[in-house]
PDB file of C-alpha atoms in Angstrom:
ATOM      1  CA  ASP A  11       9.519   4.407 -10.668  1.00 67.00           C
ATOM      2  CA  VAL A  12       5.663   6.561 -11.492  1.00 66.00           C
ATOM      3  CA  LYS A  13       6.003  10.054 -11.456  1.00 89.00           C
ATOM      4  CA  VAL A  14       4.168  13.074 -11.614  1.00 95.00           C
ATOM      5  CA  THR A  15       6.091  16.583 -11.269  1.00 95.00           C
ATOM      6  CA  GLN A  16       4.860  19.717 -10.950  1.00 96.00           C
ATOM      7  CA  SER A  17       7.121  22.874 -12.647  1.00 91.00           C
ATOM      8  CA  SER A  18       7.651  25.161 -10.154  1.00 92.00           C
ATOM      9  CA  ARG A  19       7.817  23.726  -5.699  1.00 93.00           C
ATOM     10  CA  TYR A  20       6.569  27.041  -4.796  1.00 95.00           C
ATOM     11  CA  LEU A  21       5.526  30.254  -6.302  1.00 96.00           C
ATOM     12  CA  VAL A  22       4.780  34.446  -4.919  1.00 97.00           C
ATOM     13  CA  LYS A  23       2.930  36.016  -8.132  1.00 97.00           C
ATOM     14  CA  ARG A  24       0.690  39.843  -7.329  1.00 97.00           C
ATOM     15  CA  THR A  25      -2.923  39.779  -7.306  1.00 98.00           C
ATOM     16  CA  GLY A  26      -4.561  40.519 -10.737  1.00 97.00           C
ATOM     17  CA  GLU A  27      -1.370  38.191 -12.619  1.00 97.00           C
ATOM     18  CA  LYS A  28      -2.157  35.365 -14.882  1.00 97.00           C
ATOM     19  CA  VAL A  29      -0.359  32.585 -13.337  1.00 97.00           C
ATOM     20  CA  PHE A  30       0.270  28.718 -14.885  1.00 97.00           C
ATOM     21  CA  LEU A  31       0.704  26.016 -13.046  1.00 97.00           C
ATOM     22  CA  GLU A  32       2.506  22.608 -14.618  1.00 97.00           C
ATOM     23  CA  CYS A  33       2.224  18.711 -14.639  1.00 97.00           C
ATOM     24  CA  VAL A  34       3.880  16.208 -16.293  1.00 97.00           C
ATOM     25  CA  GLN A  35       3.207  12.996 -16.091  1.00 96.00           C
ATOM     26  CA  ASP A  36       5.738   9.798 -17.026  1.00 95.00           C
ATOM     27  CA  MET A  37       3.114   6.689 -16.518  1.00 91.00           C
ATOM     28  CA  ASP A  38       1.144   7.161 -19.589  1.00 92.00           C
ATOM     29  CA  HIS A  39      -1.727   7.760 -17.830  1.00 92.00           C
ATOM     30  CA  GLU A  40      -5.349   9.002 -18.991  1.00 92.00           C
ATOM     31  CA  ASN A  41      -6.442  10.701 -15.842  1.00 92.00           C
ATOM     32  CA  MET A  42      -5.579  13.774 -14.575  1.00 94.00           C
ATOM     33  CA  PHE A  43      -6.199  16.321 -11.546  1.00 95.00           C
ATOM     34  CA  TRP A  44      -5.945  18.945 -10.542  1.00 97.00           C
ATOM     35  CA  TYR A  45      -6.604  19.582  -6.159  1.00 96.00           C
ATOM     36  CA  ARG A  46      -6.301  22.759  -3.518  1.00 96.00           C
ATOM     37  CA  GLN A  47      -5.348  21.686   0.038  1.00 93.00           C
ATOM     38  CA  ASP A  48      -6.199  24.007   2.378  1.00 92.00           C
ATOM     39  CA  PRO A  49      -5.849  22.905   6.400  1.00 87.00           C
ATOM     40  CA  GLY A  50      -9.319  21.823   7.875  1.00 85.00           C
ATOM     41  CA  LEU A  51     -10.193  21.059   4.550  1.00 88.00           C
ATOM     42  CA  GLY A  52      -8.138  18.461   3.458  1.00 88.00           C
ATOM     43  CA  LEU A  53      -8.016  17.719  -0.416  1.00 91.00           C
ATOM     44  CA  ARG A  54     -10.698  19.853  -2.370  1.00 92.00           C
ATOM     45  CA  LEU A  55     -11.166  18.244  -6.952  1.00 92.00           C
ATOM     46  CA  ILE A  56     -10.318  21.602  -8.995  1.00 96.00           C
ATOM     47  CA  TYR A  57     -10.761  20.165 -12.316  1.00 95.00           C
ATOM     48  CA  PHE A  58      -9.787  17.072 -13.961  1.00 92.00           C
ATOM     49  CA  SER A  59      -9.136  15.267 -17.459  1.00 94.00           C
ATOM     50  CA  TYR A  60      -9.843  11.995 -18.699  1.00 91.00           C
ATOM     51  CA  ASP A  61      -8.404  12.355 -22.175  1.00 90.00           C
ATOM     52  CA  VAL A  62      -6.202  15.250 -24.612  1.00 92.00           C
ATOM     53  CA  LYS A  63      -8.654  18.115 -25.095  1.00 88.00           C
ATOM     54  CA  MET A  64     -11.439  17.066 -22.477  1.00 91.00           C
ATOM     55  CA  LYS A  65     -11.832  18.326 -18.711  1.00 93.00           C
ATOM     56  CA  GLU A  66     -14.737  18.159 -16.498  1.00 92.00           C
ATOM     57  CA  LYS A  67     -15.428  20.538 -13.423  1.00 94.00           C
ATOM     58  CA  GLY A  68     -14.805  19.610  -9.810  1.00 92.00           C
ATOM     59  CA  ASP A  69     -15.801  21.092  -6.287  1.00 90.00           C
ATOM     60  CA  ILE A  70     -14.740  24.560  -6.537  1.00 95.00           C
ATOM     61  CA  PRO A  71     -13.609  25.405 -10.354  1.00 96.00           C
ATOM     62  CA  GLU A  72     -14.288  28.807 -10.208  1.00 96.00           C
ATOM     63  CA  GLY A  73     -11.508  30.921 -11.716  1.00 96.00           C
ATOM     64  CA  TYR A  74      -9.776  28.200 -12.727  1.00 97.00           C
ATOM     65  CA  SER A  75      -9.543  26.786 -16.079  1.00 97.00           C
ATOM     66  CA  VAL A  76      -7.216  23.718 -17.579  1.00 97.00           C
ATOM     67  CA  SER A  77      -5.476  23.231 -20.861  1.00 97.00           C
ATOM     68  CA  ARG A  78      -4.758  19.312 -21.865  1.00 96.00           C
ATOM     69  CA  GLU A  79      -3.066  20.081 -25.174  1.00 95.00           C
ATOM     70  CA  LYS A  80      -0.757  16.393 -24.734  1.00 96.00           C
ATOM     71  CA  LYS A  81      -1.899  13.681 -22.601  1.00 95.00           C
ATOM     72  CA  GLU A  82       1.670  14.399 -20.555  1.00 96.00           C
ATOM     73  CA  ARG A  83       0.418  17.322 -19.175  1.00 97.00           C
ATOM     74  CA  PHE A  84      -2.214  18.830 -18.490  1.00 97.00           C
ATOM     75  CA  SER A  85      -1.895  22.882 -17.279  1.00 97.00           C
ATOM     76  CA  LEU A  86      -3.881  24.811 -14.564  1.00 98.00           C
ATOM     77  CA  ILE A  87      -4.584  28.116 -15.538  1.00 98.00           C
ATOM     78  CA  LEU A  88      -5.285  31.114 -12.831  1.00 97.00           C
ATOM     79  CA  GLU A  89      -6.691  33.607 -14.969  1.00 94.00           C
ATOM     80  CA  SER A  90      -6.502  36.326 -12.678  1.00 97.00           C
ATOM     81  CA  ALA A  91      -5.004  35.516  -8.965  1.00 97.00           C
ATOM     82  CA  SER A  92      -6.717  35.994  -5.481  1.00 97.00           C
ATOM     83  CA  THR A  93      -5.592  36.419  -2.712  1.00 97.00           C
ATOM     84  CA  ASN A  94      -7.547  33.529  -1.763  1.00 96.00           C
ATOM     85  CA  GLN A  95      -5.743  30.818  -4.005  1.00 98.00           C
ATOM     86  CA  THR A  96      -3.117  30.876  -2.040  1.00 98.00           C
ATOM     87  CA  SER A  97      -2.591  27.308  -1.247  1.00 97.00           C
ATOM     88  CA  MET A  98      -1.342  24.250  -1.718  1.00 95.00           C
ATOM     89  CA  TYR A  99      -1.962  23.251  -5.484  1.00 97.00           C
ATOM     90  CA  LEU A 100      -1.626  19.488  -5.740  1.00 96.00           C
ATOM     91  CA  CYS A 101      -1.993  17.197  -9.578  1.00 96.00           C
ATOM     92  CA  ALA A 102      -2.647  13.703  -9.735  1.00 94.00           C
ATOM     93  CA  SER A 103      -3.077  11.040 -12.517  1.00 94.00           C
ATOM     94  CA  SER A 104      -3.686   7.510 -13.648  1.00 91.00           C
ATOM     95  CA  LYS A 105      -5.252   4.567 -15.646  1.00 87.00           C
ATOM     96  CA  ALA A 106      -8.372   4.936 -17.241  1.00 82.00           C
ATOM     97  CA  GLY A 107     -10.889   2.827 -14.273  1.00 76.00           C
ATOM     98  CA  TRP A 108      -8.081   2.591 -11.811  1.00 74.00           C
ATOM     99  CA  THR A 109      -8.144   2.060  -8.114  1.00 70.00           C
ATOM    100  CA  GLU A 110      -4.062   4.393  -7.652  1.00 83.00           C
ATOM    101  CA  ALA A 111      -3.525   7.848  -7.973  1.00 89.00           C
ATOM    102  CA  PHE A 112       0.145   8.919  -8.180  1.00 91.00           C
ATOM    103  CA  PHE A 113       0.170  12.379  -6.747  1.00 94.00           C
ATOM    104  CA  GLY A 114       3.363  15.714  -7.997  1.00 95.00           C
ATOM    105  CA  GLN A 115       5.080  17.047  -5.017  1.00 93.00           C
ATOM    106  CA  GLY A 116       2.686  19.526  -5.040  1.00 94.00           C
ATOM    107  CA  THR A 117       2.930  23.448  -5.775  1.00 96.00           C
ATOM    108  CA  ARG A 118       2.365  25.843  -1.986  1.00 95.00           C
ATOM    109  CA  LEU A 119       1.361  29.477  -3.881  1.00 97.00           C
ATOM    110  CA  THR A 120       1.334  32.906  -2.615  1.00 97.00           C
ATOM    111  CA  VAL A 121      -0.920  35.100  -4.103  1.00 97.00           C
ATOM    112  CA  VAL A 122       0.341  39.130  -2.057  1.00 97.00           C
TER     113      VAL A 122
ATOM    114  CA  GLY B  55     -23.164  13.320  -1.633  1.00 82.00           C
ATOM    115  CA  ASP B  56     -20.150  11.603  -1.147  1.00 87.00           C
ATOM    116  CA  SER B  57     -18.362  12.365   1.843  1.00 91.00           C
ATOM    117  CA  VAL B  58     -15.353  10.878   4.781  1.00 94.00           C
ATOM    118  CA  THR B  59     -15.479  12.077   7.750  1.00 95.00           C
ATOM    119  CA  GLN B  60     -11.594  11.756  10.299  1.00 94.00           C
ATOM    120  CA  MET B  61     -10.951  12.722  13.715  1.00 86.00           C
ATOM    121  CA  GLU B  62      -9.425  15.260  14.669  1.00 82.00           C
ATOM    122  CA  GLY B  63      -6.221  15.670  14.867  1.00 84.00           C
ATOM    123  CA  PRO B  64      -3.006  16.796  16.534  1.00 93.00           C
ATOM    124  CA  VAL B  65      -2.468  13.197  17.252  1.00 95.00           C
ATOM    125  CA  THR B  66       0.170  13.133  19.133  1.00 96.00           C
ATOM    126  CA  LEU B  67       2.114   9.836  20.203  1.00 96.00           C
ATOM    127  CA  SER B  68       5.089   8.123  21.623  1.00 97.00           C
ATOM    128  CA  GLU B  69       7.152   5.690  19.884  1.00 96.00           C
ATOM    129  CA  GLU B  70       6.243   2.338  20.068  1.00 96.00           C
ATOM    130  CA  ALA B  71       2.272   3.115  20.672  1.00 97.00           C
ATOM    131  CA  PHE B  72      -0.221   2.213  19.108  1.00 97.00           C
ATOM    132  CA  LEU B  73      -2.220   4.625  16.480  1.00 97.00           C
ATOM    133  CA  THR B  74      -5.783   4.716  15.716  1.00 97.00           C
ATOM    134  CA  ILE B  75      -7.174   7.242  13.341  1.00 97.00           C
ATOM    135  CA  ASN B  76     -10.468   6.505  12.429  1.00 97.00           C
ATOM    136  CA  CYS B  77     -11.804   7.140   9.551  1.00 97.00           C
ATOM    137  CA  THR B  78     -15.966   7.092   8.237  1.00 97.00           C
ATOM    138  CA  TYR B  79     -17.519   7.451   4.729  1.00 96.00           C
ATOM    139  CA  THR B  80     -21.493   8.246   3.423  1.00 94.00           C
ATOM    140  CA  ALA B  81     -21.050   6.907  -0.420  1.00 91.00           C
ATOM    141  CA  THR B  82     -23.698   6.083  -3.194  1.00 83.00           C
ATOM    142  CA  GLY B  83     -23.073   2.205  -3.971  1.00 81.00           C
ATOM    143  CA  TYR B  84     -19.838   0.221  -3.261  1.00 84.00           C
ATOM    144  CA  PRO B  85     -16.845   2.394  -2.731  1.00 91.00           C
ATOM    145  CA  SER B  86     -12.819   1.970  -3.059  1.00 92.00           C
ATOM    146  CA  LEU B  87     -10.878   3.164   0.567  1.00 94.00           C
ATOM    147  CA  PHE B  88      -7.732   4.640   0.584  1.00 95.00           C
ATOM    148  CA  TRP B  89      -5.591   6.003   3.135  1.00 97.00           C
ATOM    149  CA  TYR B  90      -2.436   8.611   1.476  1.00 96.00           C
ATOM    150  CA  VAL B  91       0.418   9.683   3.837  1.00 97.00           C
ATOM    151  CA  GLN B  92       1.947  13.620   3.334  1.00 94.00           C
ATOM    152  CA  TYR B  93       5.032  13.655   5.453  1.00 93.00           C
ATOM    153  CA  PRO B  94       6.348  16.726   5.173  1.00 89.00           C
ATOM    154  CA  GLY B  95       7.142  19.411   2.269  1.00 84.00           C
ATOM    155  CA  GLU B  96       5.364  16.026  -0.400  1.00 86.00           C
ATOM    156  CA  GLY B  97       2.905  14.852  -1.930  1.00 87.00           C
ATOM    157  CA  LEU B  98       0.613  12.287  -1.597  1.00 92.00           C
ATOM    158  CA  GLN B  99       1.292   8.684  -1.582  1.00 92.00           C
ATOM    159  CA  LEU B 100      -0.679   5.902  -1.188  1.00 93.00           C
ATOM    160  CA  LEU B 101      -0.229   4.029   1.792  1.00 96.00           C
ATOM    161  CA  LEU B 102      -3.137   1.431   1.481  1.00 96.00           C
ATOM    162  CA  LYS B 103      -6.297   0.251  -0.660  1.00 95.00           C
ATOM    163  CA  ALA B 104      -9.171  -1.665   0.626  1.00 95.00           C
ATOM    164  CA  THR B 105     -11.906  -2.414  -2.952  1.00 91.00           C
ATOM    165  CA  LYS B 106     -13.967  -4.128  -1.528  1.00 90.00           C
ATOM    166  CA  ALA B 107     -16.504  -5.142   1.977  1.00 92.00           C
ATOM    167  CA  ASP B 108     -14.653  -7.370   4.057  1.00 95.00           C
ATOM    168  CA  ASP B 109     -10.877  -6.394   2.470  1.00 95.00           C
ATOM    169  CA  LYS B 110      -7.991  -5.928   4.567  1.00 97.00           C
ATOM    170  CA  GLY B 111      -5.235  -2.846   3.380  1.00 96.00           C
ATOM    171  CA  SER B 112      -1.984  -3.536   4.583  1.00 97.00           C
ATOM    172  CA  ASN B 113       1.349  -1.846   3.625  1.00 96.00           C
ATOM    173  CA  LYS B 114       4.832  -0.559   5.783  1.00 95.00           C
ATOM    174  CA  GLY B 115       2.666  -2.537   9.491  1.00 96.00           C
ATOM    175  CA  PHE B 116      -0.389  -0.342   9.180  1.00 98.00           C
ATOM    176  CA  GLU B 117      -3.385  -1.791   8.609  1.00 98.00           C
ATOM    177  CA  ALA B 118      -7.494  -0.884   7.806  1.00 98.00           C
ATOM    178  CA  THR B 119     -10.761  -3.166   6.980  1.00 98.00           C
ATOM    179  CA  TYR B 120     -13.148  -1.912   4.708  1.00 97.00           C
ATOM    180  CA  ARG B 121     -16.581  -2.462   6.708  1.00 96.00           C
ATOM    181  CA  LYS B 122     -19.704  -1.832   5.433  1.00 93.00           C
ATOM    182  CA  GLU B 123     -21.826  -3.252   7.771  1.00 94.00           C
ATOM    183  CA  THR B 124     -20.411   0.888  10.066  1.00 95.00           C
ATOM    184  CA  THR B 125     -19.374   2.000   6.926  1.00 95.00           C
ATOM    185  CA  SER B 126     -15.627   2.223   8.640  1.00 97.00           C
ATOM    186  CA  PHE B 127     -12.087   2.308   7.603  1.00 98.00           C
ATOM    187  CA  HIS B 128      -9.947   2.565  10.880  1.00 98.00           C
ATOM    188  CA  LEU B 129      -6.260   2.841   9.966  1.00 98.00           C
ATOM    189  CA  GLU B 130      -3.902   1.186  13.433  1.00 98.00           C
ATOM    190  CA  LYS B 131      -0.676   0.744  13.793  1.00 97.00           C
ATOM    191  CA  GLY B 132       1.028  -1.462  16.320  1.00 96.00           C
ATOM    192  CA  SER B 133       4.235  -0.197  17.247  1.00 96.00           C
ATOM    193  CA  VAL B 134       4.720   3.456  15.288  1.00 97.00           C
ATOM    194  CA  GLN B 135       8.028   5.023  14.740  1.00 97.00           C
ATOM    195  CA  VAL B 136       9.419   8.666  14.347  1.00 96.00           C
ATOM    196  CA  SER B 137       9.584   8.299  10.844  1.00 96.00           C
ATOM    197  CA  ASP B 138       5.966   7.986  10.191  1.00 97.00           C
ATOM    198  CA  SER B 139       5.099  12.102  11.712  1.00 97.00           C
ATOM    199  CA  ALA B 140       3.227  12.904   9.227  1.00 96.00           C
ATOM    200  CA  VAL B 141      -0.692  13.738   7.704  1.00 95.00           C
ATOM    201  CA  TYR B 142      -2.989  10.837   6.706  1.00 97.00           C
ATOM    202  CA  PHE B 143      -5.880  11.336   4.366  1.00 95.00           C
ATOM    203  CA  CYS B 144      -7.709   9.092   4.040  1.00 96.00           C
ATOM    204  CA  ALA B 145     -10.274   9.131   1.108  1.00 94.00           C
ATOM    205  CA  LEU B 146     -12.787   6.730  -1.145  1.00 92.00           C
ATOM    206  CA  LYS B 147     -13.791   6.320  -4.787  1.00 90.00           C
ATOM    207  CA  THR B 148     -16.857   5.393  -6.126  1.00 81.00           C
ATOM    208  CA  GLY B 149     -18.084   2.951  -8.695  1.00 67.00           C
ATOM    209  CA  GLY B 150     -16.887   4.249 -12.293  1.00 65.00           C
ATOM    210  CA  GLY B 151     -15.890   7.840 -11.067  1.00 68.00           C
ATOM    211  CA  ASN B 152     -13.374   9.678 -12.066  1.00 73.00           C
ATOM    212  CA  LYS B 153     -13.720  11.585  -8.915  1.00 80.00           C
ATOM    213  CA  LEU B 154     -11.551  11.092  -5.640  1.00 87.00           C
ATOM    214  CA  THR B 155     -13.038  12.063  -2.245  1.00 89.00           C
ATOM    215  CA  PHE B 156     -11.089  12.737   0.786  1.00 91.00           C
ATOM    216  CA  GLY B 157     -11.201  13.264   4.168  1.00 92.00           C
ATOM    217  CA  THR B 158      -9.497  17.000   6.454  1.00 92.00           C
ATOM    218  CA  GLY B 159      -6.713  14.938   7.011  1.00 93.00           C
ATOM    219  CA  THR B 160      -5.148  14.024  11.047  1.00 95.00           C
ATOM    220  CA  GLN B 161      -1.424  14.497  11.855  1.00 95.00           C
ATOM    221  CA  LEU B 162       0.527  12.546  12.910  1.00 97.00           C
ATOM    222  CA  LYS B 163       3.334  13.672  15.402  1.00 96.00           C
ATOM    223  CA  VAL B 164       5.403  10.321  16.699  1.00 97.00           C
ATOM    224  CA  GLU B 165       7.977  12.311  19.911  1.00 96.00           C
ATOM    225  CA  LEU B 166      10.682  10.098  21.771  1.00 93.00           C
TER     226      LEU B 166
END
């Protein structure tokens, strides 16, 4: 079975903290994605990566950065967490030239 | 830019009722179209897809037909079950792109 694993299901962080969300896939996929899910807004792409050390901004990159040092791992970094970053974060991966993306279970982040 | 419009939810149906969730899209070129499902507390799973006009995607009793003339990809099921209660997302990906564009999601509740 294909698997995308996010390190935490639930996180509570304080305003101003640096937050790391980790995602690992075991399918040798080239592409990895971070989405944010909010009610009434659907899923919005934050960043994606098509190769190790390569990244591109999505629709809402402000306040976030990413790191991809190994093919299987893609990290989302909130440099200084703010309450408006309280949300569900979803990681996904796909092969190059893909027609299907596989999603992790999501991390529900609350910033207080 | 690309966009996906889904019918507003929540949709509440009795078990064995017929389901339609409308989805229309705007895209440059010829997109691939997807329906993803999110069960409570979980990430997204691919439900079905269609990659060219007039293709019909189907899975678990759900169907959707790629209609280029009406730019639509409506999801249907002849007889819903309580276990179909979930949030359904319509999405598209254009040709060589690396991004899925999602609709806002439609919550389905099926009652006995």
